[in-house]
Every structure is written in C-alpha cells, then in structure tokens.
Short mmCIF file of C-alpha atoms in Angstrom, two decimals:
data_model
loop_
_atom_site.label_atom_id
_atom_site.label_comp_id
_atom_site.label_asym_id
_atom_site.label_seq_id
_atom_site.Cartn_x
_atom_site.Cartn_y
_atom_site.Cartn_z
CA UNK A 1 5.24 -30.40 -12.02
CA UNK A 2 7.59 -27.68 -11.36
CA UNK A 3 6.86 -23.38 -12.36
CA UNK A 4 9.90 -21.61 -11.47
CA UNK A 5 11.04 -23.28 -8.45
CA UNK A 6 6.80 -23.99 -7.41
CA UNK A 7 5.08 -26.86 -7.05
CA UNK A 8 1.80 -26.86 -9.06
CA UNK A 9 0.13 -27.66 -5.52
CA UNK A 10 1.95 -24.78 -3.93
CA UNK A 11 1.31 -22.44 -7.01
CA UNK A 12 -3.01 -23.61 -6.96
CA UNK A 13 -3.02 -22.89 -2.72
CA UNK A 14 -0.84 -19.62 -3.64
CA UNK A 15 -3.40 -18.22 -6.55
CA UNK A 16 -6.59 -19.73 -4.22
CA UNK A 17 -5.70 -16.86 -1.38
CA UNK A 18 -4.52 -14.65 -3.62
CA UNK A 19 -1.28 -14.06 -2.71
CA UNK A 20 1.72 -12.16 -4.76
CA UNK A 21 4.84 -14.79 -5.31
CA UNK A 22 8.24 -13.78 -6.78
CA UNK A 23 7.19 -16.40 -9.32
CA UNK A 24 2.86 -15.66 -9.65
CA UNK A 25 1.03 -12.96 -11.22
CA UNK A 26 0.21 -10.03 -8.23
CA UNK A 27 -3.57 -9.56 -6.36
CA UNK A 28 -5.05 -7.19 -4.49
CA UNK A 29 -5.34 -7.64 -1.14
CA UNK A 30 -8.53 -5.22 -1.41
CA UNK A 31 -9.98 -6.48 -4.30
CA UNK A 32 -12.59 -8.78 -2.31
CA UNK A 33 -13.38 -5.63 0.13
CA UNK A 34 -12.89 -2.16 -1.10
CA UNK A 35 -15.94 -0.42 -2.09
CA UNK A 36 -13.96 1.89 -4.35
CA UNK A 37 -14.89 1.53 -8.35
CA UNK A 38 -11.61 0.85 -10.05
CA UNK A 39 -10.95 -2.17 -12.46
CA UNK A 40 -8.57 -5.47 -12.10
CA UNK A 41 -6.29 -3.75 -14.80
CA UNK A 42 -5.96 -0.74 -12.67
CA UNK A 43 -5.24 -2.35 -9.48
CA UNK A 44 -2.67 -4.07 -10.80
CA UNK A 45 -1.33 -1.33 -12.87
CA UNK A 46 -1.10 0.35 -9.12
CA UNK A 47 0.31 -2.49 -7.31
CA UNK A 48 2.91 -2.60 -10.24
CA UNK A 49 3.54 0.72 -9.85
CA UNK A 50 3.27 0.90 -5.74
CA UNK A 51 6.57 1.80 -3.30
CA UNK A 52 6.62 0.77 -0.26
CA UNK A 53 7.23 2.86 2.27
CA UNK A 54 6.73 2.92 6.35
CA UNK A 55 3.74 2.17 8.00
CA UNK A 56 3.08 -0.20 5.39
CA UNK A 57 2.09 -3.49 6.54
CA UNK A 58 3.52 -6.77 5.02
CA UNK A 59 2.81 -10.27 5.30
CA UNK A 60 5.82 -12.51 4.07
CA UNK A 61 5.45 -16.39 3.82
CA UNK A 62 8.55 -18.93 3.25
CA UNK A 63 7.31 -21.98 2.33
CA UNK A 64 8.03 -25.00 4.94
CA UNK A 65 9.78 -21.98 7.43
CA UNK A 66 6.77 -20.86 9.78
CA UNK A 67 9.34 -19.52 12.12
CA UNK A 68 10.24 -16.84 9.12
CA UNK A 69 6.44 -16.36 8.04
CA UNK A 70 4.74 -13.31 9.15
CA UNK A 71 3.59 -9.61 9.44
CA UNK A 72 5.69 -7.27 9.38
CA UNK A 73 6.07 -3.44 9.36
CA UNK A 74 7.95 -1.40 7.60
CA UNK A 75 9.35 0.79 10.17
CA UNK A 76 10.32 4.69 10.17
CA UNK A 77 14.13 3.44 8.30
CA UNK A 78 12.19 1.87 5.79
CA UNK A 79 13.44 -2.01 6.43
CA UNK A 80 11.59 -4.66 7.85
CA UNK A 81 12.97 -6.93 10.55
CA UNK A 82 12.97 -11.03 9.78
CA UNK A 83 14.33 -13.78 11.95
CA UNK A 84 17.57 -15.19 10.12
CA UNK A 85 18.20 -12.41 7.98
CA UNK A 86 17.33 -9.33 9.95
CA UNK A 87 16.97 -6.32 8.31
CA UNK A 88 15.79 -5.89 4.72
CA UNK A 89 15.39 -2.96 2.92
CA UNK A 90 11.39 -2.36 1.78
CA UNK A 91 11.16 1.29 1.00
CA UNK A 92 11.38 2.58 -2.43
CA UNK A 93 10.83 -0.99 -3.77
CA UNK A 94 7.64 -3.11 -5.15
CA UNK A 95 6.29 -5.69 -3.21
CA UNK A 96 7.39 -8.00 -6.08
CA UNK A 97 11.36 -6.53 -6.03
CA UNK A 98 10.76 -7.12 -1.89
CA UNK A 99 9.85 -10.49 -2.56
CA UNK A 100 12.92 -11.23 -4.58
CA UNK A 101 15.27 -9.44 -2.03
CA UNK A 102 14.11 -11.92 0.62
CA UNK A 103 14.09 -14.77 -1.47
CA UNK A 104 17.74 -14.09 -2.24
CA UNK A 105 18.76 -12.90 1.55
CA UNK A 106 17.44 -16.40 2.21
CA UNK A 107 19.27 -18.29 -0.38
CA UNK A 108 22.52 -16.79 0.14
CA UNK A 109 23.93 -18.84 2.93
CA UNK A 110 20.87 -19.90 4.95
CA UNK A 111 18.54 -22.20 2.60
CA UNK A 112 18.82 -24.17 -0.59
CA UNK A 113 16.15 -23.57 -2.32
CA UNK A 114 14.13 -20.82 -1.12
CA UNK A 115 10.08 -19.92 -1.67
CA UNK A 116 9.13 -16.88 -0.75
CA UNK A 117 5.50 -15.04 -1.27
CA UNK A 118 4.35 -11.68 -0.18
CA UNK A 119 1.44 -9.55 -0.25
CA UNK A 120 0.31 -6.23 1.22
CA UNK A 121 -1.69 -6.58 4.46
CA UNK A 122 -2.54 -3.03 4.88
CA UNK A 123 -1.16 0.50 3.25
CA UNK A 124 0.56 3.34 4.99
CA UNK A 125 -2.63 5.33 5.70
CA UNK A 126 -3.43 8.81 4.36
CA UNK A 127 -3.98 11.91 6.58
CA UNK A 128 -7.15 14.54 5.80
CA UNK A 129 -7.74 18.33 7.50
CA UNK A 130 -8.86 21.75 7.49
CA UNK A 131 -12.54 22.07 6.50
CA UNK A 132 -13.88 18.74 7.17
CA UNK A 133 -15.94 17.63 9.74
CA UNK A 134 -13.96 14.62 11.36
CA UNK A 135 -10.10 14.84 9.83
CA UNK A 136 -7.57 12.42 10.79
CA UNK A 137 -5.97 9.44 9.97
CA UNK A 138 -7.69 6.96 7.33
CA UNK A 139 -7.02 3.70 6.09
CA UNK A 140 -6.27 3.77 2.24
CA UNK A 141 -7.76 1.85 -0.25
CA UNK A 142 -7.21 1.45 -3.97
CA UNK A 143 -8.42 3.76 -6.08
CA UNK A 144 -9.69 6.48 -3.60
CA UNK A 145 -9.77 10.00 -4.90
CA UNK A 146 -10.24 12.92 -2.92
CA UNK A 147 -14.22 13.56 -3.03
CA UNK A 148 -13.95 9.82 -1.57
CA UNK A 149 -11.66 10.63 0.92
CA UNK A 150 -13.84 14.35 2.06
CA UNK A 151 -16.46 11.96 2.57
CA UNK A 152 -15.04 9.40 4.92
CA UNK A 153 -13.90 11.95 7.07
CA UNK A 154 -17.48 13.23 7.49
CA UNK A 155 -18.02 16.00 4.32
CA UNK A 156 -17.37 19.99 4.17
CA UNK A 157 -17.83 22.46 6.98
CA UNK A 158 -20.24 24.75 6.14
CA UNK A 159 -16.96 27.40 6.04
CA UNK A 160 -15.02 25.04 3.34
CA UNK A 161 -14.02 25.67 -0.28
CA UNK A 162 -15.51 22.93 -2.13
CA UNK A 163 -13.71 23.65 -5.42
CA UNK A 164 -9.99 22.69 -4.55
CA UNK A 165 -7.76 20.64 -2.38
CA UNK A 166 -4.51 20.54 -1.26
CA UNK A 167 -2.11 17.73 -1.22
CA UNK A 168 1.38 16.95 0.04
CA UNK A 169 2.52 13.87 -1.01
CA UNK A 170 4.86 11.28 0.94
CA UNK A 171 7.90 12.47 0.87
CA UNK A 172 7.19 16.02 -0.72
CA UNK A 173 8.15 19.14 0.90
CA UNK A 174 5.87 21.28 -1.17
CA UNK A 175 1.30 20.81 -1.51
CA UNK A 176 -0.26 20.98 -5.03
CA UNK A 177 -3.40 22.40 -5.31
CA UNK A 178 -5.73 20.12 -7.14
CA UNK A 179 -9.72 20.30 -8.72
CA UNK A 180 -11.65 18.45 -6.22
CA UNK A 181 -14.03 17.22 -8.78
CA UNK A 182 -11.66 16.07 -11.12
CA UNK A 183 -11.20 12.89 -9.59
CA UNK A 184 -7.72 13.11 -8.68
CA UNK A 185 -6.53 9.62 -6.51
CA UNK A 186 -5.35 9.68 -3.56
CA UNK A 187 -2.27 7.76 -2.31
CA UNK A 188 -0.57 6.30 0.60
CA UNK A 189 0.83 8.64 2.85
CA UNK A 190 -0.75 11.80 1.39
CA UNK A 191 -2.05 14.57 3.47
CA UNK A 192 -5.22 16.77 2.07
CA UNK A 193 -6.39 19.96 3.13
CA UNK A 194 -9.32 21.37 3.01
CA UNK A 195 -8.69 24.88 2.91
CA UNK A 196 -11.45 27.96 4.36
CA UNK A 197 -13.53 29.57 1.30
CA UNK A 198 -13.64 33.42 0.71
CA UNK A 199 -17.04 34.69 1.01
#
C-alpha cells in the first residue's frame, strides 16, 4: 500500500519514532521529555507555527540514502549544508516547508523518487540576565514561559524586580517589557532581562 509516495511499512516505522514527514502528521521531539505543562494541540499549534532559524539543530533522513541522512545545523546564513545538494535554505521556513524543499532539491536531477523526513533535534537556545542568580545560555523547550525560564537559571537576586521582564526577540532590535506573572512564553532565540528594582 502506497500514502503519498510512502510505504505503509515506512509510514508505521516513521509514526513509531515520531518523526515529521513531508507526507505524516508533525511530533514533538520534546513531547516524551519536557517537563513543561502544555498540551498535544499546542505543541503542534507551535511546531506549525515555528521558523527556523540558526543554531537550530536538524535531523534530515532520505529514505534508502544514509550517505544524505543526518544532523545538521542551521548555520549563521540560515542554510544547512547536505551532500548532493549543498546548501538549502532553512531560515524563515517550517520544518514541514524544509522538508519539502529537500525533497524537491533531491528530485530535481539527482533521484527519482525521493523520501524525505525531518524533525527538530534541538532549538536555537534562549539567553537570560540581569537579576538572576546563574544567567546564560539555556536550552529551550516547548512551552516555557518566563517564571520557568527565572527559575532554571537559579531565581531572583535579592536586588531584582520581580514584577516585569524584558525581552528582545530573535531578530528584534527593540525589548518589550512584559508581566512576569502573566505567563508570557518564551521562544527560541529570545533574550530576558531581569532588570534591578527601585527600593
């Protein structure tokens, strides 16, 4: 039995791991591990809605081409590098559009009747400082928020204001200053800072 260019074999191994296809519903690689409360509709409402951008890590498989399967980063230009194809363009698309650009890289001259899968190894990390007690770099999960985030990086300083935040997201020029216990998410990329209270 065929689904869109799958085997029904390749399609059961594919939804077993939990990989995203060009052809198969989307999963989150964290689902299994993050400790963060969020439900299936809203991680997939985020990976839906989820650029890529670099740092991000990817792992790509092409069925029956090992040589091609593999991690790969997307680097400061935004592209990832493959063997055959070289560069391809990541940033600014879904991991489902990225999927479909490789699938038709690969078709177009190389091989006949390409199957492609991808998922998201591991997100561009987000970046926390001021009036914390151990800011840095952090690895993001789905559906962090920012009281989340304040306590990976080891709570307030006794000196902190623990009524607002401020964030810069990727690519922004400009921080927004946000209710800390409103719940606001955090996403790939952002930076937070934790600014000094008034006494």
């Amino acid at each position: 039995m065929k689904l869109k260019g799958l085997s029904m074999k390749k399609l059961i191994v594919m939804v077993f791991l939990g990989i995203s296809a060009c052809a198969a519903p989307k999963a989150d690689p964290f689902a299994a591990s993050s400790n963060v409360a969020i439900s299936q509709a809203e991680r997939e409402s985020f990976l839906d809605k989820y650029e890529l951008g670099a740092s991000d890590q990817i792992r790509v498989m092409v069925y029956g081409e090992p040589q091609l399967s593999g991690q790969y980063l997307v680097n400061d230009r935004g592209r990832i590098i493959m063997p055959l194809i070289g560069e391809v363009t990541a940033a600014g698309l879904s991991i489902d559009e990225l999927c479909e650009q490789i699938t038709q890289e690969l078709t177009d001259g190389y091989l006949v009747d390409a199957q492609v899968a991808a998922e998201i190894v591991e997100f561009r990390p987000y970046y926390i400082l001021g009036e914390i007690n151990n800011g840095g770099q952090f690895e993001f999960r789905v559906g962090m928020t920012v009281t989340k985030a304040i306590a990976a990086a080891g709570g307030f300083t006794y000196r902190a204001n623990r009524s607002v935040a401020f964030i810069k997201r990727s690519g922004a020029t400009d921080e927004v200053k946000v209710d800390i216990s409103d719940g606001v998410r955090v996403e790939p990329g952002d930076e937070i800072r934790v600014k000094e209270r008034f006494f």
